[in-house]
XYZ file of C-alpha atoms in Angstrom:
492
model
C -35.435 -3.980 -133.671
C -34.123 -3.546 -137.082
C -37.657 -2.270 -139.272
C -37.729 -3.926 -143.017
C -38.112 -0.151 -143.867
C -34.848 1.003 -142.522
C -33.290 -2.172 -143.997
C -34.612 -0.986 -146.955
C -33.124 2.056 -147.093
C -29.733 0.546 -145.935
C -30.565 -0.945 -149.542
C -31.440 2.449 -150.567
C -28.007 4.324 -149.695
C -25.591 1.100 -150.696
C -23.519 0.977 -153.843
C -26.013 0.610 -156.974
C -24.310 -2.518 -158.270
C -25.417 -4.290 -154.731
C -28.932 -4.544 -156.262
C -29.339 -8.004 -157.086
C -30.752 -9.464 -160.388
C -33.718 -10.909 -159.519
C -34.460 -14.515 -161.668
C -37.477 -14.368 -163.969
C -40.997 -15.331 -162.184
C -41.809 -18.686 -163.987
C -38.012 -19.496 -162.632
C -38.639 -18.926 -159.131
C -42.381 -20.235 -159.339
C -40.383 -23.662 -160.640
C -38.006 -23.434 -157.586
C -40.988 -22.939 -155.384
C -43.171 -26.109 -157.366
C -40.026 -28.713 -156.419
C -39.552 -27.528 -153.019
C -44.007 -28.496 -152.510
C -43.043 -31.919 -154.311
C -40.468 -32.841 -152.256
C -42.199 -31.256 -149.072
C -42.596 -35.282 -148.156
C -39.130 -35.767 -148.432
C -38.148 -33.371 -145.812
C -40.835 -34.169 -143.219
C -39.658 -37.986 -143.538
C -36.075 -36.892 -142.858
C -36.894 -34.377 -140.358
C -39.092 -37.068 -138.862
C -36.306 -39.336 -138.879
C -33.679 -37.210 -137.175
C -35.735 -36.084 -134.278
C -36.532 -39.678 -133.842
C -32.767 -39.965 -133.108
C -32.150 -37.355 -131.812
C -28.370 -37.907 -131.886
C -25.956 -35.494 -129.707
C -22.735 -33.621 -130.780
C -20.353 -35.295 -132.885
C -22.561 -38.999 -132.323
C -24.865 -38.105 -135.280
C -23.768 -40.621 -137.029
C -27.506 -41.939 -138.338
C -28.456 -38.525 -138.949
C -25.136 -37.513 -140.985
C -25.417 -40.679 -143.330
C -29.321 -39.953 -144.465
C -28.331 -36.633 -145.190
C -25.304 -37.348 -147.261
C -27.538 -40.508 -148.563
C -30.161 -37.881 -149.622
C -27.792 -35.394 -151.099
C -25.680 -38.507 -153.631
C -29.256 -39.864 -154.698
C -30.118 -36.189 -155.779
C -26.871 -35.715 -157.741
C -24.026 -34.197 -155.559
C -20.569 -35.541 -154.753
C -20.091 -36.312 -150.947
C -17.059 -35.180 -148.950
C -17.506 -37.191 -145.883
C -15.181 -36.493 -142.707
C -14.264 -33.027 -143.261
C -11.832 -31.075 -140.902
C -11.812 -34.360 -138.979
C -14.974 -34.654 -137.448
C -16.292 -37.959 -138.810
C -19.833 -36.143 -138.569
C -19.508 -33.687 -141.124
C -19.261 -33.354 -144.630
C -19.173 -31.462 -148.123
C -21.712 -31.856 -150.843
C -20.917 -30.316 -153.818
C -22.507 -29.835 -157.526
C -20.882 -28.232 -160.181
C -21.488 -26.647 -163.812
C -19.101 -24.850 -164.998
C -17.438 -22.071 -163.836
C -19.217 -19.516 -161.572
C -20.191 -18.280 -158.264
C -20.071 -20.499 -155.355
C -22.522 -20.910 -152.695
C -22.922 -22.519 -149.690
C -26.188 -23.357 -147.799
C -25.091 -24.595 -143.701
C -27.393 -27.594 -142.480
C -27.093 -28.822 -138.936
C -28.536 -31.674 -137.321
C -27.054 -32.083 -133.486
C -29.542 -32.397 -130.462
C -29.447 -31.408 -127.153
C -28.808 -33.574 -123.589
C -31.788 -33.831 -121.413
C -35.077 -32.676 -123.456
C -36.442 -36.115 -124.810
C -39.981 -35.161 -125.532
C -42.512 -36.689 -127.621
C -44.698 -34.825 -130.111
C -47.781 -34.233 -127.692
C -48.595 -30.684 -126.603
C -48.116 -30.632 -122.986
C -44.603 -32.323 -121.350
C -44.316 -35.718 -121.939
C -40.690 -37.104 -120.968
C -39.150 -39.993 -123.135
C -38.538 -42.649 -120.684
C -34.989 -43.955 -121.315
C -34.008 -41.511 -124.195
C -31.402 -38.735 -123.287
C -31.726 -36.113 -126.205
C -34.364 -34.127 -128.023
C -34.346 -31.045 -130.426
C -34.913 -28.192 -128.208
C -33.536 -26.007 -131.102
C -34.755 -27.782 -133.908
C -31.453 -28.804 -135.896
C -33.814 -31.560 -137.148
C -35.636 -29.345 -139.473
C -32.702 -27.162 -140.209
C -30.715 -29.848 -142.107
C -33.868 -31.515 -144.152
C -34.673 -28.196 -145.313
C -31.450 -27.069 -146.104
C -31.012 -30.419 -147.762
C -34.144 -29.532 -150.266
C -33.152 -26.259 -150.717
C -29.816 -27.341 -152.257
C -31.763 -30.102 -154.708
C -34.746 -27.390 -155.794
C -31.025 -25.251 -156.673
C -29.636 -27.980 -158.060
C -32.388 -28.815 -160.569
C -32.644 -25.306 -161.476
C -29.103 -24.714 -162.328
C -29.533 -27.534 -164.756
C -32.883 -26.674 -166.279
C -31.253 -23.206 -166.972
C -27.726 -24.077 -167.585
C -25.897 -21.894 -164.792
C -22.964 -22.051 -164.052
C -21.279 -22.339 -161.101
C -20.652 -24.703 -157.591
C -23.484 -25.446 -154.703
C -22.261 -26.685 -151.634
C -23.570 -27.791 -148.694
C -21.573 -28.261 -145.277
C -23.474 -30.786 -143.023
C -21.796 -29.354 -139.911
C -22.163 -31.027 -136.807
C -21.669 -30.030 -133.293
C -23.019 -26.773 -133.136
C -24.657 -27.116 -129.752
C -21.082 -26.825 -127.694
C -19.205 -28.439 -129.990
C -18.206 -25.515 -132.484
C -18.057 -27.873 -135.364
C -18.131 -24.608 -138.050
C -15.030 -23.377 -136.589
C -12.733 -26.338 -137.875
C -14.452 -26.018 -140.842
C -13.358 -22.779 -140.702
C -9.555 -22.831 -139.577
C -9.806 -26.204 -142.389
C -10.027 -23.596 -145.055
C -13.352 -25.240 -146.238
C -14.815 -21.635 -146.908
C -12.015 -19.511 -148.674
C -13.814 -19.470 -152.107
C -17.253 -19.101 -151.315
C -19.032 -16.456 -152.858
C -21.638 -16.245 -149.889
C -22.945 -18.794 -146.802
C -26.634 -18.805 -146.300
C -28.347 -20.499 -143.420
C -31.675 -20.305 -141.234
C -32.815 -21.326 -138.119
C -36.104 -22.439 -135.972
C -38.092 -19.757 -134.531
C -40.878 -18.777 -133.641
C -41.311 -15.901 -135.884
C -40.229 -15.219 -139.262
C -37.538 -13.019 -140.469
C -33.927 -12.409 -141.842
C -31.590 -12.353 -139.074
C -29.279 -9.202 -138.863
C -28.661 -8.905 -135.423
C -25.322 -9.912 -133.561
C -24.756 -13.568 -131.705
C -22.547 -14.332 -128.418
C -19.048 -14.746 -128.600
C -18.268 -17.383 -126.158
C -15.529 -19.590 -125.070
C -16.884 -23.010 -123.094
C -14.891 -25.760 -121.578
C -14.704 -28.412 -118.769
C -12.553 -27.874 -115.544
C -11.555 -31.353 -113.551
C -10.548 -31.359 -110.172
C -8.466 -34.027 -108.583
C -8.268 -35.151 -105.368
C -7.436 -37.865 -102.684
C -9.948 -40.228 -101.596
C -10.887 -41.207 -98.212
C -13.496 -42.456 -95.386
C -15.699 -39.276 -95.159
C -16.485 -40.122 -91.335
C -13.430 -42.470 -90.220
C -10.626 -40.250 -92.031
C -11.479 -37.418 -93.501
C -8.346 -35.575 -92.535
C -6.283 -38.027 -94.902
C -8.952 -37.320 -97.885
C -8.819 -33.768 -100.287
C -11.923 -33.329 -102.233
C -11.961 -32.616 -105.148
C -15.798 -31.374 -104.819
C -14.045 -28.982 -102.476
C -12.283 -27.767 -105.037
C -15.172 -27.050 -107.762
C -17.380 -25.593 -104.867
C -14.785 -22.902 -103.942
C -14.851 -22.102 -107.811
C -18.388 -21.978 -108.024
C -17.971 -19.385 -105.896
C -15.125 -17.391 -106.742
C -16.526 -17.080 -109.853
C -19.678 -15.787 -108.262
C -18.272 -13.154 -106.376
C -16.223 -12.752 -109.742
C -19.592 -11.287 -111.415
C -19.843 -7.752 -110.011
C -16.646 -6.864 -111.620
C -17.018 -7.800 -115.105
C -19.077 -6.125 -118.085
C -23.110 -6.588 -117.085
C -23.677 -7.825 -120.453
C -21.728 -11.143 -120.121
C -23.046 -14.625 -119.332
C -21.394 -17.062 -117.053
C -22.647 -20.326 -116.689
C -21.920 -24.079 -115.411
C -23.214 -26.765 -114.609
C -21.403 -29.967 -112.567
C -20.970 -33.044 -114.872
C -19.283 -34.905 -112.359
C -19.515 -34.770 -108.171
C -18.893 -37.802 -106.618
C -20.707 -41.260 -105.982
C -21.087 -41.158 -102.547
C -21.873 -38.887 -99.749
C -19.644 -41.106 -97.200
C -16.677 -41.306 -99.801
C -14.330 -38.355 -100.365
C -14.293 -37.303 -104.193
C -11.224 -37.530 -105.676
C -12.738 -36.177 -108.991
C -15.044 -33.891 -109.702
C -16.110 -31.850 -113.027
C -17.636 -28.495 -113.955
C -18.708 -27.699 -117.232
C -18.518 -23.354 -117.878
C -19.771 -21.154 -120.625
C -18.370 -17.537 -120.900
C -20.114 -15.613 -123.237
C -20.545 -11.651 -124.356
C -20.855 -9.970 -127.917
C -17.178 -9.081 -127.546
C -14.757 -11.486 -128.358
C -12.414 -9.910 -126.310
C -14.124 -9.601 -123.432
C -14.877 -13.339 -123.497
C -11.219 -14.321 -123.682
C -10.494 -11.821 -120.786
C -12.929 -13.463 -118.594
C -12.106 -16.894 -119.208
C -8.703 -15.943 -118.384
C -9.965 -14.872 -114.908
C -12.360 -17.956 -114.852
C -9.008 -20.529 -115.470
C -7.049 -18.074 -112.817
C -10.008 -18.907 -110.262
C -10.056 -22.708 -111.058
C -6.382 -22.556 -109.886
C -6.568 -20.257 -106.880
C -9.605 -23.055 -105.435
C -7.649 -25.976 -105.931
C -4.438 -24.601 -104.289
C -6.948 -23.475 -101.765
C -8.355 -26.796 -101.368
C -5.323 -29.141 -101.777
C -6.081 -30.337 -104.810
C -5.320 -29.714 -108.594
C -7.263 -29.147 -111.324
C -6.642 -28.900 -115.477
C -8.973 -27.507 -117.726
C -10.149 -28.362 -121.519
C -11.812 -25.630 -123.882
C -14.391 -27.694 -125.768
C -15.878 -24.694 -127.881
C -15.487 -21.303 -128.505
C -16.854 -18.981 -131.250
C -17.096 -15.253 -132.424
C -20.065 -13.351 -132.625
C -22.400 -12.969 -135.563
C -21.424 -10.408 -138.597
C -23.881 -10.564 -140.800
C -24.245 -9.038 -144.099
C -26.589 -6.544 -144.775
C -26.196 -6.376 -148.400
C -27.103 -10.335 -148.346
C -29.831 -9.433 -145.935
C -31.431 -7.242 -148.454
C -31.998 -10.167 -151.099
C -33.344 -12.392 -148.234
C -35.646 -10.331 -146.985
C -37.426 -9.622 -150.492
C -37.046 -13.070 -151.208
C -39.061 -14.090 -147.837
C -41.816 -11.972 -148.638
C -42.596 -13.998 -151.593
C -42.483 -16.669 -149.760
C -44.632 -15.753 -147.005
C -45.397 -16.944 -143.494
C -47.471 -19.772 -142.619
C -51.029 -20.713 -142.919
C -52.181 -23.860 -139.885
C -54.977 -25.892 -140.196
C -57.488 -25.757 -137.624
C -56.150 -29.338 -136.090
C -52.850 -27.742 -135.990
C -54.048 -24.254 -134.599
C -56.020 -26.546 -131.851
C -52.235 -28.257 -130.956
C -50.846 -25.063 -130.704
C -53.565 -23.800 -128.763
C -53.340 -26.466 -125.739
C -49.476 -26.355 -126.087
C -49.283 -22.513 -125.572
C -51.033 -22.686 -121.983
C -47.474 -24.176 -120.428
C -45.772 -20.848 -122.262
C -44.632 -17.832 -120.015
C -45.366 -15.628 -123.217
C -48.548 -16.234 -125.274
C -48.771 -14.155 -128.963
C -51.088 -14.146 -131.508
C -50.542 -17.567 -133.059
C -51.820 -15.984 -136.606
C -48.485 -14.147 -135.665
C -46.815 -17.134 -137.923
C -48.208 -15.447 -141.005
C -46.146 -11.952 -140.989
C -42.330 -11.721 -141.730
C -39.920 -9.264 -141.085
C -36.662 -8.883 -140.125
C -35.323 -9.949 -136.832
C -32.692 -8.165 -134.396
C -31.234 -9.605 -131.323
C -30.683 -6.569 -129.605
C -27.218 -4.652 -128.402
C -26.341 -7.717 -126.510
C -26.944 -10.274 -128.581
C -28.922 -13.371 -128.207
C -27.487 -16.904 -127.769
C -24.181 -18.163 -129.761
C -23.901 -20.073 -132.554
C -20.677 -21.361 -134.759
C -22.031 -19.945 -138.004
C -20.621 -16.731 -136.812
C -17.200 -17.849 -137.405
C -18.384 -18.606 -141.111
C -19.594 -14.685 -141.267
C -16.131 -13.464 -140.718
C -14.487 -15.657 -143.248
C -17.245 -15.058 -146.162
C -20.407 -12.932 -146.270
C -23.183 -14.479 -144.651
C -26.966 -14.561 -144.312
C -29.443 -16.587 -142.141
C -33.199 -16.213 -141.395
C -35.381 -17.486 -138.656
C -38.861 -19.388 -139.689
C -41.706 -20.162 -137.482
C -41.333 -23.608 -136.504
C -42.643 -23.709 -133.164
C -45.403 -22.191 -130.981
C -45.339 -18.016 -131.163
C -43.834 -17.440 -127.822
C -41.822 -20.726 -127.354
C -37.937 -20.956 -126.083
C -35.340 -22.372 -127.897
C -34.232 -25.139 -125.706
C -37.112 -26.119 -124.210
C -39.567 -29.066 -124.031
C -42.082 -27.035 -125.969
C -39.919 -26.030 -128.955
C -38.935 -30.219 -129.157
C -42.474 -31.258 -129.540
C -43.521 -28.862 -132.349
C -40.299 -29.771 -134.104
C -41.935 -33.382 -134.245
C -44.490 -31.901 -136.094
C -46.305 -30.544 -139.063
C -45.746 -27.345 -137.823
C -42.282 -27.885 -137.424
C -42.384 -28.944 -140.820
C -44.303 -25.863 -142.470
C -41.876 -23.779 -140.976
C -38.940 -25.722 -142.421
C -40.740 -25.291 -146.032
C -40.556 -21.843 -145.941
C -37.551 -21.608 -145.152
C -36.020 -23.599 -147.780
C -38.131 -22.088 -150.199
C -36.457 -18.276 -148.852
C -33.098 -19.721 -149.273
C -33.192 -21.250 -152.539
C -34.777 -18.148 -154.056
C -31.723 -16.223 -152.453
C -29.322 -18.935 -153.869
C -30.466 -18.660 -157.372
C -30.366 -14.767 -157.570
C -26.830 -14.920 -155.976
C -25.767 -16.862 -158.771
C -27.144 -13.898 -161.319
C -25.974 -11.347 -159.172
C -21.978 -10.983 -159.151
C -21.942 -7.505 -158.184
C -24.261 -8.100 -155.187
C -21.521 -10.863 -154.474
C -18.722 -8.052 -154.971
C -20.778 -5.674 -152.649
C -20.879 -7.916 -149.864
C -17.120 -8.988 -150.179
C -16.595 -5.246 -149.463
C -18.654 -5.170 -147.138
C -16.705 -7.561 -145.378
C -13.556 -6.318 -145.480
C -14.801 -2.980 -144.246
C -16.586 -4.490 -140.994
C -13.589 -6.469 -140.245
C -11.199 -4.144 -140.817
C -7.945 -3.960 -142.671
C -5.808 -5.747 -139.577
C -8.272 -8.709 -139.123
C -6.129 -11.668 -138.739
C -8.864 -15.045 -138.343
C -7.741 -16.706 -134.815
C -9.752 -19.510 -133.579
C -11.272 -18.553 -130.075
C -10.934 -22.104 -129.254
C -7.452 -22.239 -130.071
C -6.030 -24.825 -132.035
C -7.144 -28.010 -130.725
C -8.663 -30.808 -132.627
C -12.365 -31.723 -132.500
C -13.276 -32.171 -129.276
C -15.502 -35.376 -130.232
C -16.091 -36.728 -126.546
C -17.659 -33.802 -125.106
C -20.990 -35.116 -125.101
C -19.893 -38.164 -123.219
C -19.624 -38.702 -119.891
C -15.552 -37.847 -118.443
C -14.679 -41.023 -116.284
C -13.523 -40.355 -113.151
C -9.559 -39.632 -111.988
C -7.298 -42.958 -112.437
C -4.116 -42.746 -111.397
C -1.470 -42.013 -108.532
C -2.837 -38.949 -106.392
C -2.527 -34.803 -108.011
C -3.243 -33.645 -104.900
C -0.710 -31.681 -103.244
C-alpha cells in the first residue's frame, strides 16, 4: 500500500509550482456549511435512486432527478450525450478559467435486490440493487458541484464546472463514448470517488478489460426421438466453456476470465438452437487483455465448428486501466484530512454490528474514522470506465466509507448499507473532499500545468487514444435479455 507519507514526499520531490493554492479557511468552512445544509438533499436522492435501482443504460428515473436537481441549482443541462439517452452534461460558467469536471454515476447491478435490513433480505419481484453503491456516488457528486457552484459566485471565480452524469459503468463502459465523443478535451482535471469501506484517495491501478456476449446457433430437434437431426447450440458454448478453461494455464496468472450463460435453452427434451455466454477478460495490461480476447473469440470458433454450429460474438464493454494522477492525489489527500472520516451513532454502530456477523472479514468498525490513501495492489482491483477519462485528462478519485468495514463491493451487504444513513455519511464526506479539491483547482493553475505533464510523461510521447471496445455505438440492450435465434438454420 501506498503510505500518505511516501505520497507526501512524492509531493516533496515534484516540481514546486505543483503545490496547490490552498482557498482561505472561512472559504472552505462555507463550502463545508452548504454541503451539511443540503445533506437532506442528497439522502432524498440517494434514497430515491436505490429505490429504483435502475440497470445500465435504463436509468432513465434516476438520470432525470439528477439533471432535475442540477437545472433547479443553476446549471445548463446537456441531455443525451455521445448517444446514450442516459447521460448528460451539466455545466456552469463565469468567465473564463479552469475547467473541472466532477464524474457521477448512478447504474445498478442485476440480481442483488436487497432491502435496507442488516442480514439478507431478497426483494421479491425486483431484479437490481446497488451492490456498488452508484446511488450515493451521483447525489453526492451532484452536491458537490452546487456547494462549487455557490462558491464560485460568492467569490467571483472564474471559470466552467461540469458534471458528466455517466451511465453504464457496470458493463456498459458509458465513460468511454464520452471519451472517443471528445466530451473531455478541455478539462483542466476529472475528479470522482467511489463507495468503500474505508476512506482514502485512490492511486492505485484498475483492470483493463474487454467484455462481450458470444451466441451460438444451432438446429433444433426432438432430444429423444431425433437427436441426430438436431445441433446444439448448448453444445457449442459448453465446448467453449471449456476450451477456455484449459486456455488458463497458458496465459499471464494475473488475468481474470469470467462468464456466465445468459441464455441455455428452455427445455431439457428440446435441442437448443440458441444459446448465450456472457465473458469478461480482464488484466492491468491493456494489451494483454486484447491478446486474450483474441484467443477467447478464436476458441468460440474452434467449438462451434467442433459442434456443428456457428456462433458471432458482440463486445459490449471494454476499458483501460486506471492512471491516476499523483500530483492531483496530493491536493485530495490534504483536502480529506480536513474532512475527516466518520463518526456513527450508537443505533447505527448497533446495524453495523448485526450486519457484520454475515462478513468473511470483520475490522474495527471505528475503522470508518481514519483516512489514508488507498492502493490496489500490482494487479489491480476491479475495472471501472473512469480509467479511460485518466488517460485523456488528469484524474483523481477517492474511496469513502459507505458500507460496513470489511464489506464487498457487489454484494448483498454493501446494497443494504447503501440504503442507509451510513451510506449516506459516507457520501457527505465525500462530497465535502471533492469540492474542497475543486475549489483549490480553480486557484491553482500551475498544479493544473503539473498534472498535464504529468500526463503526457506517463503516457508517453506515441500514445495514440484507441477505444478497447472499438468503435461501436452504445451498446444500450446489454442489460436486456437477447431473444433467442429466429431465422433459417446457421448451422453447418
Amino acid at each position: 500500500m501506498i503510505t500518505k507519507t511516501a505520497l507526501l514526499l512524492a509531493a516533496a520531490l515534484a516540481p514546486l509550482a505543483a503545490q496547490a493554492q490552498a482557498i482561505p479557511d472561512a472559504q472552505r468552512s462555507a463550502i463545508l456549511t452548504s454541503i451539511d445544509k443540503h445533506t437532506p438533499d442528497l439522502a432524498a436522492t440517494a434514497q430515491a435512486l436505490w429505490g429504483w435501482s435502475e440497470v445500465g443504460y435504463q436509468e432513465t428515473k434516476s438520470s432525470a432527478l439528477l439533471q432535475a436537481r442540477l437545472k433547479k441549482a443553476g446549471f445548463t443541462v446537456t441531455p443525451g450525450v455521445a448517444g446514450m439517452p442516459t447521460a448528460f452534461v451539466a455545466s456552469f460558467k463565469q468567465g473564463n478559467g479552469a475547467v473541472i469536471g466532477i464524474l457521477a454515476e448512478y447504474d445498478a447491478l442485476p440480481g442483488l435486490a436487497q432491502t435496507s435490513a442488516p442480514t439478507k433480505t431478497p426483494v421479491q419481484g425486483k431484479a437490481a440493487g446497488h451492490g456498488c453503491g452508484h446511488n450515493l456516488f451521483g447525489a453526492a457528486s451532484i452536491e458537490a458541484a452546487i456547494a462549487i457552484r455557490e462558491w464560485m459566485i460568492a467569490n467571483k471565480v472564474p471559470g466552467e464546472l461540469r458534471v458528466y452524469g455517466s451511465p453504464a459503468e457496470e458493463g456498459g463502459s458509458g465513460k468511454v463514448y464520452m471519451v472517443r465523443a471528445g466530451l473531455f478535451d478541455d478539462v483542466s482535471a476529472m475528479l470522482h470517488w467511489h463507495p468503500a469501506d474505508a476512506n482514502g484517495v485512490s492511486v492505485g491501478k484498475s483492470m483493463a478489460n474487454i467484455s462481450g456476449k458470444f451466441r451460438f446457433h444451432g438446429v433444433s430437434a426432438h432430444a429423444a426421438a431425433s437427436p441426430e437431426k438436431g445441433r446444439s447450440a448448448l453444445d457449442g458454448l459448453q465446448v467453449m466453456d471449456v476450451a477456455v478453461n484449459f486456455m488458463r494455464e497458458h496465459i499471464p496468472s494475473s488475468t481474470r476470465i469470467h462468464n456466465i450463460i445468459t441464455s441455455g435453452g428452455e427445455a431439457p427434451n428440446v435441442v437448443p438452437d440458441f444459446a448465450e455466454s456472457y465473458y469478461y477478460v480482464r488484466n492491468v495490461d491493456p494489451r494483454i487483455v486484447r491478446d486474450v480476447w483474441a484467443r477467447v473469440v478464436e476458441a468460440s470458433k474452434g467449438s462451434a465448428i467442433a459442434t456443428g454450429t456457428t456462433v458471432d460474438h458482440e463486445v459490449t464493454g471494454g476499458v483501460y486501466s486506471m492512471l491516476a494522477s499523483q500530483t492531483l492525489a496530493d491536493v485530495m489527500s490534504r483536502n480529506l484530512e480536513v474532512v475527516g472520516g466518520e463518526h456513527w451513532t450508537p443505533e447505527e454502530i448497533a446495524w453495523a454490528t448485526e450486519l457484520q456477523k454475515a462478513l468473511p472479514t470483520q475490522r474495527p468498525l471505528d475503522s470508518v474514522r481514519q483516512v489514508g490513501v488507498r492502493d490496489r495492489g500490482p494487479e489491480g482491483g476491479g475495472s471501472t470506465d473512469v480509467a479511460d477519462i485518466s488517460w485523456a485528462v488528469p484524474t483523481i478519485g477517492l474511496n469513502t466509507a459507505t458500507w460496513v468495514p470489511g464489506t464487498p463491493a457487489h454484494s448483498w451487504q454493501a446494497v443494504a448499507a447503501s440504503g442507509t444513513s451510513i451510506g449516506t455519511k459516507g457520501a457527505a464526506v465525500a462530497a465535502k473532499t471533492i469540492a474542497l479539491t475543486a475549489a483549490d483547482l480553480f486557484m491553482s493553475p500551475d498544479v493544473l500545468a503539473a498534472a498535464k505533464d504529468e500526463l503526457g510523461k506517463a503516457r508517453g510521447p506515441d500514445f495514440k487514444y484507441d477505444a478497447m471496445l472499438g468503435n461501436r455505438s452504445p451498446a444500450l440492450t446489454y442489460r436486456k435479455p437477447t431473444p433467442a435465434w429466429e431465422g433459417p438454420s446457421k448451422a453447418k
